[in-house]
Coordinates of C-alpha atoms in Angstrom, one line a residue:
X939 CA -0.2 -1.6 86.2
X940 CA 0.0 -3.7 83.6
X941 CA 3.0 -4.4 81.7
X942 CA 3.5 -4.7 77.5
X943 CA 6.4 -5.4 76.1
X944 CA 7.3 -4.1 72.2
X945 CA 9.8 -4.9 69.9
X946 CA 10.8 -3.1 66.7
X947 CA 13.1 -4.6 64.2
X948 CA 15.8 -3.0 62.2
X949 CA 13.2 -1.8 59.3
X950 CA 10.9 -0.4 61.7
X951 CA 13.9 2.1 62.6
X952 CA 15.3 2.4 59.4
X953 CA 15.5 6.0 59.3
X954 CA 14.7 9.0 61.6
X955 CA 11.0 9.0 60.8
X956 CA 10.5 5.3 61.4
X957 CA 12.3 6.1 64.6
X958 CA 10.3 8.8 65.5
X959 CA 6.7 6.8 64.6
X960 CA 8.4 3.6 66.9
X961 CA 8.9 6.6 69.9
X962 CA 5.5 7.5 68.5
X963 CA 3.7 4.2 69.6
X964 CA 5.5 3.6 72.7
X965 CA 4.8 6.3 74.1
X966 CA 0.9 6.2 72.9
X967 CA 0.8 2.6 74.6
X968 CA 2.2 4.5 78.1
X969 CA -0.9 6.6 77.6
X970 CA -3.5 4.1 77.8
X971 CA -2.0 3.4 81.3
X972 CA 0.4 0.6 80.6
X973 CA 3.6 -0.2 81.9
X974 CA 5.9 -0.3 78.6
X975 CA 9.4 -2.1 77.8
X976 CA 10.6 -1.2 73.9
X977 CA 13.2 -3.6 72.5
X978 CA 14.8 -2.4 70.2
X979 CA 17.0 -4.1 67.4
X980 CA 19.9 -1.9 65.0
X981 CA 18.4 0.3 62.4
X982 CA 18.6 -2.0 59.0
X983 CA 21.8 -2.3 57.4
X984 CA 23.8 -1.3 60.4
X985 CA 24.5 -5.1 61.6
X986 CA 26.0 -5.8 57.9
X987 CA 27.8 -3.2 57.6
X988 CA 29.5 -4.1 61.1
X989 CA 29.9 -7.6 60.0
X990 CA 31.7 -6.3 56.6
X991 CA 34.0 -4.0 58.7
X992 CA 35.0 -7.0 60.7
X993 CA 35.9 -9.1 57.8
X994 CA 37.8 -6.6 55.8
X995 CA 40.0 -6.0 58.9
X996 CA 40.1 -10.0 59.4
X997 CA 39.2 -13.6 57.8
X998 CA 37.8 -14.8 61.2
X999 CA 37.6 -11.9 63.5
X1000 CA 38.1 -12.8 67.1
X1001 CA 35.0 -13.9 68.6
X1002 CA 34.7 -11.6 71.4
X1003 CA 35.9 -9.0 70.0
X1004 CA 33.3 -9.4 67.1
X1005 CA 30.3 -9.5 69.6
X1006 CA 31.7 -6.0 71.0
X1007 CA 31.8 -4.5 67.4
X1008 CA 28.3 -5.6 66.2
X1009 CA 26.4 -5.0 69.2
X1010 CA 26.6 -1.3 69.1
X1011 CA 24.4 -1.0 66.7
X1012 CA 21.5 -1.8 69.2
X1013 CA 23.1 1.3 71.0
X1014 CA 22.4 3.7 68.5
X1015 CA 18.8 2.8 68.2
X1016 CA 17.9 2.7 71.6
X1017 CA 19.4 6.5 72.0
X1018 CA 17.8 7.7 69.4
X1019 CA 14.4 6.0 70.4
X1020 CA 15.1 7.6 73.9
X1021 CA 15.4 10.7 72.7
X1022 CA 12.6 10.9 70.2
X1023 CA 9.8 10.0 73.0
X1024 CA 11.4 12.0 75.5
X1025 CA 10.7 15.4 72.2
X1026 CA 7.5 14.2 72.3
X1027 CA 7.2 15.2 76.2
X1028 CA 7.2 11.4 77.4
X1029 CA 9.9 10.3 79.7
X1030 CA 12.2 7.3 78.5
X1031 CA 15.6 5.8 79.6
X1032 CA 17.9 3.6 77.5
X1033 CA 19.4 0.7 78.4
X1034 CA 22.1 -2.1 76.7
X1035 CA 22.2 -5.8 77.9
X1036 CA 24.7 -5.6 80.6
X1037 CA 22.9 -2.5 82.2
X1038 CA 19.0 -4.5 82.5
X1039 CA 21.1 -7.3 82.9
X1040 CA 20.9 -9.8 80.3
X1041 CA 23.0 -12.4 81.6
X1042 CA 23.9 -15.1 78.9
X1043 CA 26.2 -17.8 78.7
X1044 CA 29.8 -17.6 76.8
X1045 CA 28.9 -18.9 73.2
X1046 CA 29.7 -15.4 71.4
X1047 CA 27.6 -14.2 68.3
X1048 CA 25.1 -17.2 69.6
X1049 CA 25.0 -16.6 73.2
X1050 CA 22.1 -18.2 74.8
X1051 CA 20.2 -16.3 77.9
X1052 CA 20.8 -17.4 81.5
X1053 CA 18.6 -14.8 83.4
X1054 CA 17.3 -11.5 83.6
X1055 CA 17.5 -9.6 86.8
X1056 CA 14.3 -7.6 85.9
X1057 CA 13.9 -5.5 89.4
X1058 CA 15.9 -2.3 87.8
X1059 CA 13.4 -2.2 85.0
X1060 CA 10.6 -2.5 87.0
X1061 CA 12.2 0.4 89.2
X1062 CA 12.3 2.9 85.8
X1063 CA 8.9 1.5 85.1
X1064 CA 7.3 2.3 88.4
X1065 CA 8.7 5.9 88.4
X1066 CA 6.7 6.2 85.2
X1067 CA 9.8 6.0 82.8
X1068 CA 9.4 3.6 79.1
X1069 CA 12.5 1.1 79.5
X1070 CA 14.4 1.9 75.6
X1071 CA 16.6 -1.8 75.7
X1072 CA 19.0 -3.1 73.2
X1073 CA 18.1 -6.1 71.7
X1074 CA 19.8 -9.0 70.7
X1075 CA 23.0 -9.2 73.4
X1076 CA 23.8 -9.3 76.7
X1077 CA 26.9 -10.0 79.2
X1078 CA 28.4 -13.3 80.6
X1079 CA 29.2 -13.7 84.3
X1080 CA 32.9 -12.6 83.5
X1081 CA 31.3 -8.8 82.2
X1082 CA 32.0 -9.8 78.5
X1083 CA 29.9 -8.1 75.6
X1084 CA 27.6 -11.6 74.0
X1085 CA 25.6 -11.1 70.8
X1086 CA 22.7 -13.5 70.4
X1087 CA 23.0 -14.8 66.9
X1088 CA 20.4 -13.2 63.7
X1089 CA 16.9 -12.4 65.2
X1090 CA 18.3 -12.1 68.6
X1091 CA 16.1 -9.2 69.3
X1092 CA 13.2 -11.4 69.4
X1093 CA 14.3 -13.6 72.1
X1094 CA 15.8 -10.3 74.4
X1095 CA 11.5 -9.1 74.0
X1096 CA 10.3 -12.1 74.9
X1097 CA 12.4 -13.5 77.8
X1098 CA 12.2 -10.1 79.2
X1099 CA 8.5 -10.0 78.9
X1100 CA 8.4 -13.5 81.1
X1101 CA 10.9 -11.6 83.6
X1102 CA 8.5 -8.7 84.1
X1103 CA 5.9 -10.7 83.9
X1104 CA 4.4 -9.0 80.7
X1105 CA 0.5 -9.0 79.2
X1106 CA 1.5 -9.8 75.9
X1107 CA 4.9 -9.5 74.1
X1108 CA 4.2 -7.6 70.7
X1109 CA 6.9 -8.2 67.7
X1110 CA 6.6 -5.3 65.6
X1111 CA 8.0 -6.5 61.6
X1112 CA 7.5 -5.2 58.5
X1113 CA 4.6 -8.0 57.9
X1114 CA 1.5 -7.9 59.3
X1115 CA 1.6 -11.6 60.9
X1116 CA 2.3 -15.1 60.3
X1117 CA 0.9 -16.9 56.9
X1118 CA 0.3 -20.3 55.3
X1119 CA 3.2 -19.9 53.2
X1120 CA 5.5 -16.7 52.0
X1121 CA 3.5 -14.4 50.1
X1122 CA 6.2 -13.7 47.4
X1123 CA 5.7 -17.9 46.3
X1124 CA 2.2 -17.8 47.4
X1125 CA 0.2 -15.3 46.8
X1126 CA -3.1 -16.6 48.0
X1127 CA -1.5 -17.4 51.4
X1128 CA -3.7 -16.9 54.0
X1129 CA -2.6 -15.0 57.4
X1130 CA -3.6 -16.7 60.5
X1131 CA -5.6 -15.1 63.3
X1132 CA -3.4 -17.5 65.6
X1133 CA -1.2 -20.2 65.9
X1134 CA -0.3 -22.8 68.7
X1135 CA 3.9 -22.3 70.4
X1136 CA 4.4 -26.0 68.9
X1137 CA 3.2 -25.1 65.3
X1138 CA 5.5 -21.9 65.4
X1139 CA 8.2 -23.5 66.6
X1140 CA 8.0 -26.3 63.9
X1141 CA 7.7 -23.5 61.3
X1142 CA 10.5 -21.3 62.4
X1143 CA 12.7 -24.1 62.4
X1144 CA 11.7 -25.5 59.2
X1145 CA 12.6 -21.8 57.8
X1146 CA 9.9 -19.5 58.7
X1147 CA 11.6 -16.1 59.4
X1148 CA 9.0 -14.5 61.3
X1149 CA 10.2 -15.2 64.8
X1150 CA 13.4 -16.7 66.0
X1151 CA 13.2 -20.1 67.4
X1152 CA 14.3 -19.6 70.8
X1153 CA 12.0 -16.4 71.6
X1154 CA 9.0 -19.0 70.8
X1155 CA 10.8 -21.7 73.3
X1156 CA 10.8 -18.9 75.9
X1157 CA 7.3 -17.8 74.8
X1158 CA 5.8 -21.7 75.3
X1159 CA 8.5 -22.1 78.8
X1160 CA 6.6 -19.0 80.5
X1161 CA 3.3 -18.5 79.1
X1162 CA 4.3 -15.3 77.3
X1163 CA 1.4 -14.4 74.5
X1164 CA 3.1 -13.1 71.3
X1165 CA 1.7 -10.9 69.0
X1166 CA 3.4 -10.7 65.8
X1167 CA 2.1 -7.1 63.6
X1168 CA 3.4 -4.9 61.4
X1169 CA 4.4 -1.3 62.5
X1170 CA 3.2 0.2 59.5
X1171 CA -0.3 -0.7 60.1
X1172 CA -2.9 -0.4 62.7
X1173 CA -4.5 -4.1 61.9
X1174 CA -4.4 -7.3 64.5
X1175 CA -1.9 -9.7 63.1
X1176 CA -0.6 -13.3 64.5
X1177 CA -1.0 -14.4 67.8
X1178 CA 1.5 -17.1 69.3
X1179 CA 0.1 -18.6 72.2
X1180 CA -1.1 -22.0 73.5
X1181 CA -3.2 -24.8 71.9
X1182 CA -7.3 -24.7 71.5
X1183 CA -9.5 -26.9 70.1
X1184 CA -10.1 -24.9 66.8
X1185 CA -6.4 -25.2 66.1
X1186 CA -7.1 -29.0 65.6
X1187 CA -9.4 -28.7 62.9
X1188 CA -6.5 -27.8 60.4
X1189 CA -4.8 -30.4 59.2
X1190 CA -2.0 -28.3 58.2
X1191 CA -1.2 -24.6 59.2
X1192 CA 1.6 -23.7 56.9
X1193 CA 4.0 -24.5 54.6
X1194 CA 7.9 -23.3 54.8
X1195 CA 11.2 -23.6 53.6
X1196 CA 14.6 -23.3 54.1
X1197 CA 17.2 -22.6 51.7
X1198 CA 20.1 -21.9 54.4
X1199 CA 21.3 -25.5 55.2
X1200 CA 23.4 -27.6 53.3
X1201 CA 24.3 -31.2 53.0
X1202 CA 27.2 -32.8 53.9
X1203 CA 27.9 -36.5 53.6
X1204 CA 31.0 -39.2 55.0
X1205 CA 31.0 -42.4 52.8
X1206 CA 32.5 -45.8 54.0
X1207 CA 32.6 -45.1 57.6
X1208 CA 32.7 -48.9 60.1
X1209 CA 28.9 -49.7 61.0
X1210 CA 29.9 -49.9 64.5
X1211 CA 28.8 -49.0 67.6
X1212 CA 30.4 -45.6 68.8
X1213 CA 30.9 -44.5 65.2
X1214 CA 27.9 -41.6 65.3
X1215 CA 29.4 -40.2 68.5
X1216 CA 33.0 -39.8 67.2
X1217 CA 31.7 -37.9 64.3
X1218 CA 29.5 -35.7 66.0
X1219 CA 30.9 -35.0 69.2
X1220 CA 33.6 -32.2 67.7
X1221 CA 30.8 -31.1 65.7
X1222 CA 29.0 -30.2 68.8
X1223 CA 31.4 -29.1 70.6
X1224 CA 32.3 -26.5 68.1
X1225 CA 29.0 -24.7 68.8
X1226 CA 27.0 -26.5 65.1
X1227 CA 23.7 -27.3 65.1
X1228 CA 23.1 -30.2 63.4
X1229 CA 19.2 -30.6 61.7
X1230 CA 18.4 -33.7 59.8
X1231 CA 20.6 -37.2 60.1
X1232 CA 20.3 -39.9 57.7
X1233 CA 22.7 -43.2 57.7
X1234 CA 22.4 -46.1 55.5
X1235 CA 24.6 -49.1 55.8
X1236 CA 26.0 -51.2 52.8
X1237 CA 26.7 -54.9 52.8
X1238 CA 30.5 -54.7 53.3
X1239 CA 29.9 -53.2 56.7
X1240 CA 30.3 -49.9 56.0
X1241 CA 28.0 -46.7 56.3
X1242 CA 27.5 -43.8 54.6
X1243 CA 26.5 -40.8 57.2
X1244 CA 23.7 -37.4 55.7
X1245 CA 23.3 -34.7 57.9
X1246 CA 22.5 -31.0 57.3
X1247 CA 23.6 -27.8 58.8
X1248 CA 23.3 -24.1 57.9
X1249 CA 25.8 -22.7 55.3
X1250 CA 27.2 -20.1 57.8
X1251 CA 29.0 -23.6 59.2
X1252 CA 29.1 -25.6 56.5
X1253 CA 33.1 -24.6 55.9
X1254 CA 34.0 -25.3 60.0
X1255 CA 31.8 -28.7 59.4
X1256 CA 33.4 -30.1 56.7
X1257 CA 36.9 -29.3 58.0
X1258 CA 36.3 -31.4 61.0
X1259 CA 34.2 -34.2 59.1
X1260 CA 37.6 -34.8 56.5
X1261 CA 39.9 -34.7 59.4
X1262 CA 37.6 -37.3 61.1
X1263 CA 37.5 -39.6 57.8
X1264 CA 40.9 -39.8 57.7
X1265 CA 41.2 -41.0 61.6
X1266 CA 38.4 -43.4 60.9
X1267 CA 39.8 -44.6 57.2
X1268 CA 36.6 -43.3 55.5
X1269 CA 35.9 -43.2 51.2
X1270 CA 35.4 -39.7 50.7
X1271 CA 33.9 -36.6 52.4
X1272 CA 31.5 -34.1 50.7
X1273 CA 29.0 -31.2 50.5
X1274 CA 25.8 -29.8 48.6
X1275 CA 24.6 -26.3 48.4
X1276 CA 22.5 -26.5 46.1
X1277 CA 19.5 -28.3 48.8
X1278 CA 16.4 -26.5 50.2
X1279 CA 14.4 -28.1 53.1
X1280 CA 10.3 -27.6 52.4
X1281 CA 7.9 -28.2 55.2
X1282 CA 4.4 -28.8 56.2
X1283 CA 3.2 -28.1 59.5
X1284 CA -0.2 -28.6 61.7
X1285 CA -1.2 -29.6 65.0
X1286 CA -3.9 -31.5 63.2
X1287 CA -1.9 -33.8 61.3
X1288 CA -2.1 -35.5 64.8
X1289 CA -5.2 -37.2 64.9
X1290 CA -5.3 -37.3 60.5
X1291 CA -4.1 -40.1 58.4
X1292 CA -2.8 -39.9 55.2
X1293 CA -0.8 -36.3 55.6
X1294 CA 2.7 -38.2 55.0
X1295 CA 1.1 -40.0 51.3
X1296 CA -0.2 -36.3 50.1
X1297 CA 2.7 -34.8 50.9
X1298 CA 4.8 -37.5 49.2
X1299 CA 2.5 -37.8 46.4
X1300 CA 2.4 -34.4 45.8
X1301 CA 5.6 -33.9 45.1
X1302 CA 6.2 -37.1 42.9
X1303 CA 3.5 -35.3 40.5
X1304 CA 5.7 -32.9 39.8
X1305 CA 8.8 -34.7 39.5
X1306 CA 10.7 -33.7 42.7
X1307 CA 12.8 -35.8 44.1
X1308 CA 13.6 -36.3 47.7
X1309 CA 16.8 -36.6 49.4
X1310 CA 16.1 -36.5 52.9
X1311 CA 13.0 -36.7 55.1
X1312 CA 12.6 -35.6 58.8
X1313 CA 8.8 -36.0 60.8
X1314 CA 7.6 -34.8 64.3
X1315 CA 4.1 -35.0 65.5
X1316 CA 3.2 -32.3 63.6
X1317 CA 5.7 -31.4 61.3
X1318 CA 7.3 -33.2 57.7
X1319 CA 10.1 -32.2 56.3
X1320 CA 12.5 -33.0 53.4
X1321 CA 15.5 -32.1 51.3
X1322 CA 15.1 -31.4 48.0
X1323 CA 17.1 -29.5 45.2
X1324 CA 16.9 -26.1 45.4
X1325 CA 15.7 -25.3 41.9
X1326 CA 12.3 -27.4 42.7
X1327 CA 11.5 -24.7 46.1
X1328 CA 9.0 -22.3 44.8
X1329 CA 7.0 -25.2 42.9
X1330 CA 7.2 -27.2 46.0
X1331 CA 5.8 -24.8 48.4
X1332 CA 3.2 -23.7 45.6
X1333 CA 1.8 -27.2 45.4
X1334 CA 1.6 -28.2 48.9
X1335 CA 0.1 -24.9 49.2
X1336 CA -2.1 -26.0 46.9
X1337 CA -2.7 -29.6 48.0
X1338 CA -3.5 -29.2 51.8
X1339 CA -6.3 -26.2 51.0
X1340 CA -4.4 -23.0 52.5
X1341 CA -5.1 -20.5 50.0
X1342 CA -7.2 -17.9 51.0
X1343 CA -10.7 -17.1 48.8
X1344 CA -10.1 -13.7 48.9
X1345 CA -7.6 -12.7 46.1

């Protein structure tokens, strides 16, 4: 028996009829004699609205006892999901993280996933029952609640998909796939038929809020095929999956952005060795990713340290980058908002020259400037004020030839 796993974010169960349709499709899956997991996130707005009861009882709730509050709204769903495919005559069990069990590490509200012990699933599958399984948390090995950070629900689907060994992992949204750019800047933007783990990955970090970076990580890790479609319509939409040749013959896939970082800057810190790590050890070990990094050194010695990280830390980062100027006697300590990060991505910018000088020129047309710039192998990036994002994206849009013809 083949096995499919299908996850439906919160405004595919907005309401009791979306709920019913998701129970709807599930079980019509079951039917053509598949094996079938649901994953299943909060119904839209209940996550919010737990994160606002949190804050009005506390500043900064306690951690752990945050993770407990928002993760039941995955509970809700998943009953309710239950119970509409078992009124439609199909048979269907719900489950939450700690019962499947999604063990994760201890880094609440962004708890990353150790294992899956997938044999009690296959056990409800076998006896012909659809597996109904909160999304987005799990348990650590001392039996506390963990919540998996925003889009969490994608990476529950896909890792378990690679622990029951799934066909394809199917992320049900309320687009119909991934596209060359967001169709509210761009409304030529073109959606692609597929697109390689790498070029996802790049995208979703770069901004892209189609999939959460870590479910495409697991997705490349195990060979887990994802299809990303919408679950109000019956068309094909995006999928994720390893490189072909035909994905080489685009220069660029996609352009994205990013308007959730900001930039935070030390000036007149010693230009010596050791210096970096000082400064970004506490910043690591308070759980911060850190994106783009940028130092330039003056003549008197000293440096002046860029880096960027997303606003929900901004406050935390800056508190520990002024209490590190003061230990190491630096100028001044600072902070921008007002930044987006705009992106270009393709696996064939590999093997073409001259990606970097469009891109660059491109923007100089118009009279953006650039703060920042970040590059992979198939990937550029840079900072630039936020006002300038929607002509950005429209011109590179424009520039590397991703428009579709048909509209």
């Amino acid at each position: 028996m083949g096995i499919i796993v299908q996850k439906f974010g919160g405004t595919s169960v907005g309401n009791i009829e979306r709920i019913k349709h998701v129970a709807r499709l599930l079980w019509e899956t079951q039917n053509q004699g598949k094996g079938v997991v649901g994953v299943i996130s909060a119904m839209a707005g209940e996550t919010d609205r737990l994160i606002q009861l949190a804050q009005q009882v506390a500043d900064s709730p306690d951690s752990r006892e945050y993770d407990v509050l928002v993760s039941t709204g995955e509970q809700v769903s998943v009953s309710l999901v239950a119970m509409a495919i078992n009124a439609l005559g199909g048979k269907a069990r719900s489950f939450m993280g700690h019962q499947v069990k999604i063990l994760t590490d201890e880094a609440f509200s962004k708890a990353r996933i150790v294992s899956i012990e997938a044999e009690r699933l296959l056990k409800e599958l076998g006896e012909g029952y659809i597996a109904v399984v909160a999304g987005f948390q799990g348990v650590d090995e001392t039996g506390n609640i963990t919540t998996l950070g925003r889009g969490g629900s994608d990476t529950s689907a896909v890792a378990l998909a690679a622990a029951v060994e799934a066909e394809v992992c199917e992320i049900y949204t309320d687009v119909d796939g991934v596209y060359t750019a967001d169709p509210n800047i761009c409304p030529r933007a073109r959606k692609l038929e597929k697109i390689s783990y790498d070029e996802m990955l790049e995208m979703a970090s770069a901004g892209a809020k189609v999939l959460q970076t870590r479910s495409v990580e697991i997705g490349k890790k195990f060979g887990v095929p994802i299809h990303v479609r919408s679950s109000f319509s019956e068309e094909e939409g995006t999928m994720v999956m390893r490189e072909d040749e035909e994905m080489e013959k685009y220069v660029v896939s996609g352009v994205t952005y990013n308007r959730n970082e900001s930039k935070l800057t030390i000036i007149g810190v010693p230009d010596v060795p050791g210096i970096a790590a000082k400064m970004f050890r506490p910043i690591a070990e308070a759980n911060i990713v850190v994106d783009m990094i940028i130092q330039n050194v003056s003549s008197d010695g000293k440096a002046t340290l860029t880096f960027t990280v997303s606003k929900p830390d901004t406050r935390k980062a800056l508190d520990l980058l002024q209490n590190l100027a003061k230990e190491l006697g630096a100028a001044s300590v600072s902070a921008d908002n007002n930044i987006s990060k705009v992106s270009i991505v393709g696996v064939g910018m590999r093997s073409h020259a001259g990606v970097a000088a469009k891109f660059f020129t491109t923007l100089a047309n118009e009279g953006i400037n650039i703060m920042m710039i970040s590059t992979s192998e198939i990937k550029i990036s840079c900072v630039i004020e936020d006002k300038y994002t929607e002509l950005a994206v429209r011109v590179l849009h424009e520039a590397f030839g991703l428009a579709s013809e048909e509209k």
